[in-house]
């Protein structure tokens, strides 16, 4: 019989938290039933002898929160700074968890969907939340939203895939670079992105 784990059950929460902690500490390759049991304490004893570990990972990914839409600052520059500032610090546990499953998500359909829900959808919502504030003011031409979203997603993936700390990024220079591609006023003279 397969046991289903959910964040609503206290015992399941302990097991799913242990899955996330293990992924963050040792990656997907180090994920084992024994490691999960050890981290889950007495709740880990309820794990079957050969549980579907990837099903546990998929259930656990439901609690990952990578992005928050920052509060409005009143300017596109300020909103981009607020969105990107957390990316300058050390990787969070949730970032390490998602980084641990990126490779497997390339070929495993179930993991790909769970990764989409943990990474791509929240990132698109955070970026969209920031950019939508400035669409009506003409600061972000509608034709550039997709391109800017794509660049920010690429930066996120690069951050997640880099295990070692990188050379510090000059946030102001990065934002200047992003804003340089956004013409002021209408975008009618610009070619399609």
Tab-separated table of C-alpha atoms in Angstrom:
chain	number	residue	atom	x	y	z
A	1	UNK	CA	0.000	0.000	0.000
A	2	UNK	CA	1.322	3.442	-0.937
A	3	UNK	CA	1.099	6.097	1.750
A	4	UNK	CA	0.309	9.614	0.545
A	5	UNK	CA	1.961	12.517	2.284
A	6	UNK	CA	0.357	15.908	2.667
A	7	UNK	CA	1.303	19.160	4.377
A	8	UNK	CA	-1.991	18.984	6.279
A	9	UNK	CA	-0.954	16.055	8.465
A	10	UNK	CA	1.494	16.816	11.324
A	11	UNK	CA	3.372	13.523	10.838
A	12	UNK	CA	3.502	14.048	7.060
A	13	UNK	CA	4.834	17.580	7.589
A	14	UNK	CA	7.752	16.157	9.547
A	15	UNK	CA	8.551	13.687	6.760
A	16	UNK	CA	8.167	16.287	3.987
A	17	UNK	CA	10.285	18.794	5.919
A	18	UNK	CA	12.927	16.075	6.273
A	19	UNK	CA	12.805	15.565	2.488
A	20	UNK	CA	13.368	19.292	1.897
A	21	UNK	CA	16.154	19.469	4.487
A	22	UNK	CA	17.872	16.444	2.931
A	23	UNK	CA	17.607	17.852	-0.595
A	24	UNK	CA	19.021	21.178	0.594
A	25	UNK	CA	21.896	19.493	2.433
A	26	UNK	CA	22.949	16.660	0.116
A	27	UNK	CA	21.035	17.104	-3.138
A	28	UNK	CA	18.892	14.601	-4.980
A	29	UNK	CA	21.775	12.143	-5.357
A	30	UNK	CA	22.130	11.949	-1.560
A	31	UNK	CA	18.419	11.545	-0.920
A	32	UNK	CA	17.714	8.186	0.657
A	33	UNK	CA	15.006	6.639	2.785
A	34	UNK	CA	17.504	6.241	5.626
A	35	UNK	CA	18.458	9.930	5.500
A	36	UNK	CA	14.796	10.992	5.464
A	37	UNK	CA	13.984	8.698	8.381
A	38	UNK	CA	16.885	10.060	10.400
A	39	UNK	CA	15.819	13.666	9.827
A	40	UNK	CA	12.086	12.998	10.362
A	41	UNK	CA	12.542	11.427	13.795
A	42	UNK	CA	9.673	9.263	14.988
A	43	UNK	CA	7.506	10.299	12.011
A	44	UNK	CA	10.104	8.721	9.715
A	45	UNK	CA	9.382	5.303	11.181
A	46	UNK	CA	6.071	5.309	9.270
A	47	UNK	CA	7.882	5.383	5.905
A	48	UNK	CA	7.437	2.215	3.903
A	49	UNK	CA	10.502	0.068	3.237
A	50	UNK	CA	10.661	1.243	-0.378
A	51	UNK	CA	8.598	4.428	-0.700
A	52	UNK	CA	8.426	6.356	-3.948
A	53	UNK	CA	11.085	8.891	-2.979
A	54	UNK	CA	10.340	11.090	-5.981
A	55	UNK	CA	6.671	11.200	-4.968
A	56	UNK	CA	7.844	12.441	-1.561
A	57	UNK	CA	9.977	15.102	-3.276
A	58	UNK	CA	7.048	16.201	-5.428
A	59	UNK	CA	4.778	16.494	-2.387
A	60	UNK	CA	7.490	18.369	-0.476
A	61	UNK	CA	8.040	20.862	-3.318
A	62	UNK	CA	4.525	22.145	-2.657
A	63	UNK	CA	5.870	24.101	0.329
A	64	UNK	CA	8.785	25.738	-1.490
A	65	UNK	CA	8.507	29.529	-1.669
A	66	UNK	CA	11.230	31.115	-3.774
A	67	UNK	CA	9.787	34.474	-4.750
A	68	UNK	CA	7.696	37.170	-3.244
A	69	UNK	CA	6.340	40.105	-5.208
A	70	UNK	CA	7.944	43.094	-3.501
A	71	UNK	CA	5.903	45.989	-2.225
A	72	UNK	CA	5.676	48.859	-4.739
A	73	UNK	CA	8.407	51.457	-4.418
A	74	UNK	CA	6.950	53.959	-6.873
A	75	UNK	CA	9.537	53.418	-9.605
A	76	UNK	CA	10.484	50.647	-11.989
A	77	UNK	CA	14.107	50.941	-10.866
A	78	UNK	CA	13.115	50.614	-7.211
A	79	UNK	CA	10.783	47.697	-7.894
A	80	UNK	CA	13.470	45.823	-9.862
A	81	UNK	CA	15.962	46.512	-7.081
A	82	UNK	CA	13.506	45.099	-4.509
A	83	UNK	CA	12.879	42.019	-6.668
A	84	UNK	CA	16.565	41.303	-7.295
A	85	UNK	CA	18.062	42.234	-3.905
A	86	UNK	CA	17.408	38.807	-2.304
A	87	UNK	CA	19.333	37.184	-5.165
A	88	UNK	CA	22.540	38.846	-3.952
A	89	UNK	CA	22.551	36.986	-0.633
A	90	UNK	CA	23.352	33.360	0.081
A	91	UNK	CA	21.122	30.666	-1.349
A	92	UNK	CA	18.069	29.953	0.787
A	93	UNK	CA	17.079	26.417	1.717
A	94	UNK	CA	14.268	26.540	-0.851
A	95	UNK	CA	16.699	27.641	-3.569
A	96	UNK	CA	19.005	24.724	-2.727
A	97	UNK	CA	16.012	22.362	-2.863
A	98	UNK	CA	14.947	23.526	-6.328
A	99	UNK	CA	18.555	23.472	-7.538
A	100	UNK	CA	18.771	19.845	-6.372
A	101	UNK	CA	15.911	18.770	-8.648
A	102	UNK	CA	16.588	20.883	-11.761
A	103	UNK	CA	18.519	18.159	-13.573
A	104	UNK	CA	16.044	15.375	-12.837
A	105	UNK	CA	13.189	17.679	-13.901
A	106	UNK	CA	14.684	17.754	-17.396
A	107	UNK	CA	13.708	14.138	-18.034
A	108	UNK	CA	11.121	13.196	-15.386
A	109	UNK	CA	7.653	14.475	-16.326
A	110	UNK	CA	6.297	14.457	-12.753
A	111	UNK	CA	9.324	16.294	-11.397
A	112	UNK	CA	9.162	18.776	-14.271
A	113	UNK	CA	5.587	19.727	-13.343
A	114	UNK	CA	6.450	20.023	-9.645
A	115	UNK	CA	9.474	22.178	-10.491
A	116	UNK	CA	7.302	24.367	-12.702
A	117	UNK	CA	4.945	24.902	-9.769
A	118	UNK	CA	7.827	25.655	-7.375
A	119	UNK	CA	9.984	27.792	-9.692
A	120	UNK	CA	8.517	28.975	-12.964
A	121	UNK	CA	4.997	29.922	-11.939
A	122	UNK	CA	6.007	31.904	-8.800
A	123	UNK	CA	8.832	33.608	-10.707
A	124	UNK	CA	6.471	34.609	-13.528
A	125	UNK	CA	4.001	35.919	-10.946
A	126	UNK	CA	6.658	37.951	-9.115
A	127	UNK	CA	8.078	39.395	-12.332
A	128	UNK	CA	4.585	40.012	-13.683
A	129	UNK	CA	3.582	41.708	-10.447
A	130	UNK	CA	6.497	44.114	-10.735
A	131	UNK	CA	6.225	44.780	-14.466
A	132	UNK	CA	2.445	45.136	-14.564
A	133	UNK	CA	2.699	48.154	-12.258
A	134	UNK	CA	4.675	49.949	-14.938
A	135	UNK	CA	2.873	48.839	-18.111
A	136	UNK	CA	0.091	51.380	-17.812
A	137	UNK	CA	2.554	54.168	-17.005
A	138	UNK	CA	4.423	53.399	-20.231
A	139	UNK	CA	7.670	52.566	-18.428
A	140	UNK	CA	7.608	49.004	-19.736
A	141	UNK	CA	6.385	48.612	-23.319
A	142	UNK	CA	4.085	45.560	-23.584
A	143	UNK	CA	6.288	44.115	-26.327
A	144	UNK	CA	9.244	43.991	-23.899
A	145	UNK	CA	7.585	42.229	-20.968
A	146	UNK	CA	8.276	38.747	-22.298
A	147	UNK	CA	11.917	39.563	-23.059
A	148	UNK	CA	12.520	41.096	-19.649
A	149	UNK	CA	10.807	38.129	-17.975
A	150	UNK	CA	12.992	35.731	-19.945
A	151	UNK	CA	16.188	37.575	-18.933
A	152	UNK	CA	15.194	37.567	-15.258
A	153	UNK	CA	14.316	33.844	-15.439
A	154	UNK	CA	17.726	33.147	-16.972
A	155	UNK	CA	19.410	35.043	-14.150
A	156	UNK	CA	17.427	32.991	-11.633
A	157	UNK	CA	18.415	29.685	-13.230
A	158	UNK	CA	22.047	30.763	-13.377
A	159	UNK	CA	21.921	31.587	-9.672
A	160	UNK	CA	20.300	28.250	-8.824
A	161	UNK	CA	22.801	26.245	-10.855
A	162	UNK	CA	25.848	27.975	-9.355
A	163	UNK	CA	26.932	26.024	-6.319
A	164	UNK	CA	29.877	28.212	-5.393
A	165	UNK	CA	29.466	31.857	-4.422
A	166	UNK	CA	29.874	34.137	-7.399
A	167	UNK	CA	31.682	37.414	-7.669
A	168	UNK	CA	29.384	40.028	-6.150
A	169	UNK	CA	27.010	41.564	-8.668
A	170	UNK	CA	26.645	45.324	-8.890
A	171	UNK	CA	22.877	45.529	-8.552
A	172	UNK	CA	22.680	49.101	-9.839
A	173	UNK	CA	24.697	48.210	-12.943
A	174	UNK	CA	22.496	45.176	-13.596
A	175	UNK	CA	19.333	47.263	-13.311
A	176	UNK	CA	20.853	49.944	-15.574
A	177	UNK	CA	21.524	47.226	-18.128
A	178	UNK	CA	17.962	45.897	-17.907
A	179	UNK	CA	16.449	49.372	-18.154
A	180	UNK	CA	18.668	50.372	-21.089
A	181	UNK	CA	16.690	47.987	-23.296
A	182	UNK	CA	13.389	49.642	-22.419
A	183	UNK	CA	12.755	52.712	-24.567
A	184	UNK	CA	10.736	55.461	-22.988
A	185	UNK	CA	7.317	56.224	-24.390
A	186	UNK	CA	5.723	53.948	-26.946
A	187	UNK	CA	7.512	51.077	-28.554
A	188	UNK	CA	6.032	51.439	-32.040
A	189	UNK	CA	9.378	52.065	-33.730
A	190	UNK	CA	11.024	49.042	-32.165
A	191	UNK	CA	11.110	45.631	-33.861
A	192	UNK	CA	9.175	42.816	-32.231
A	193	UNK	CA	11.018	40.836	-29.530
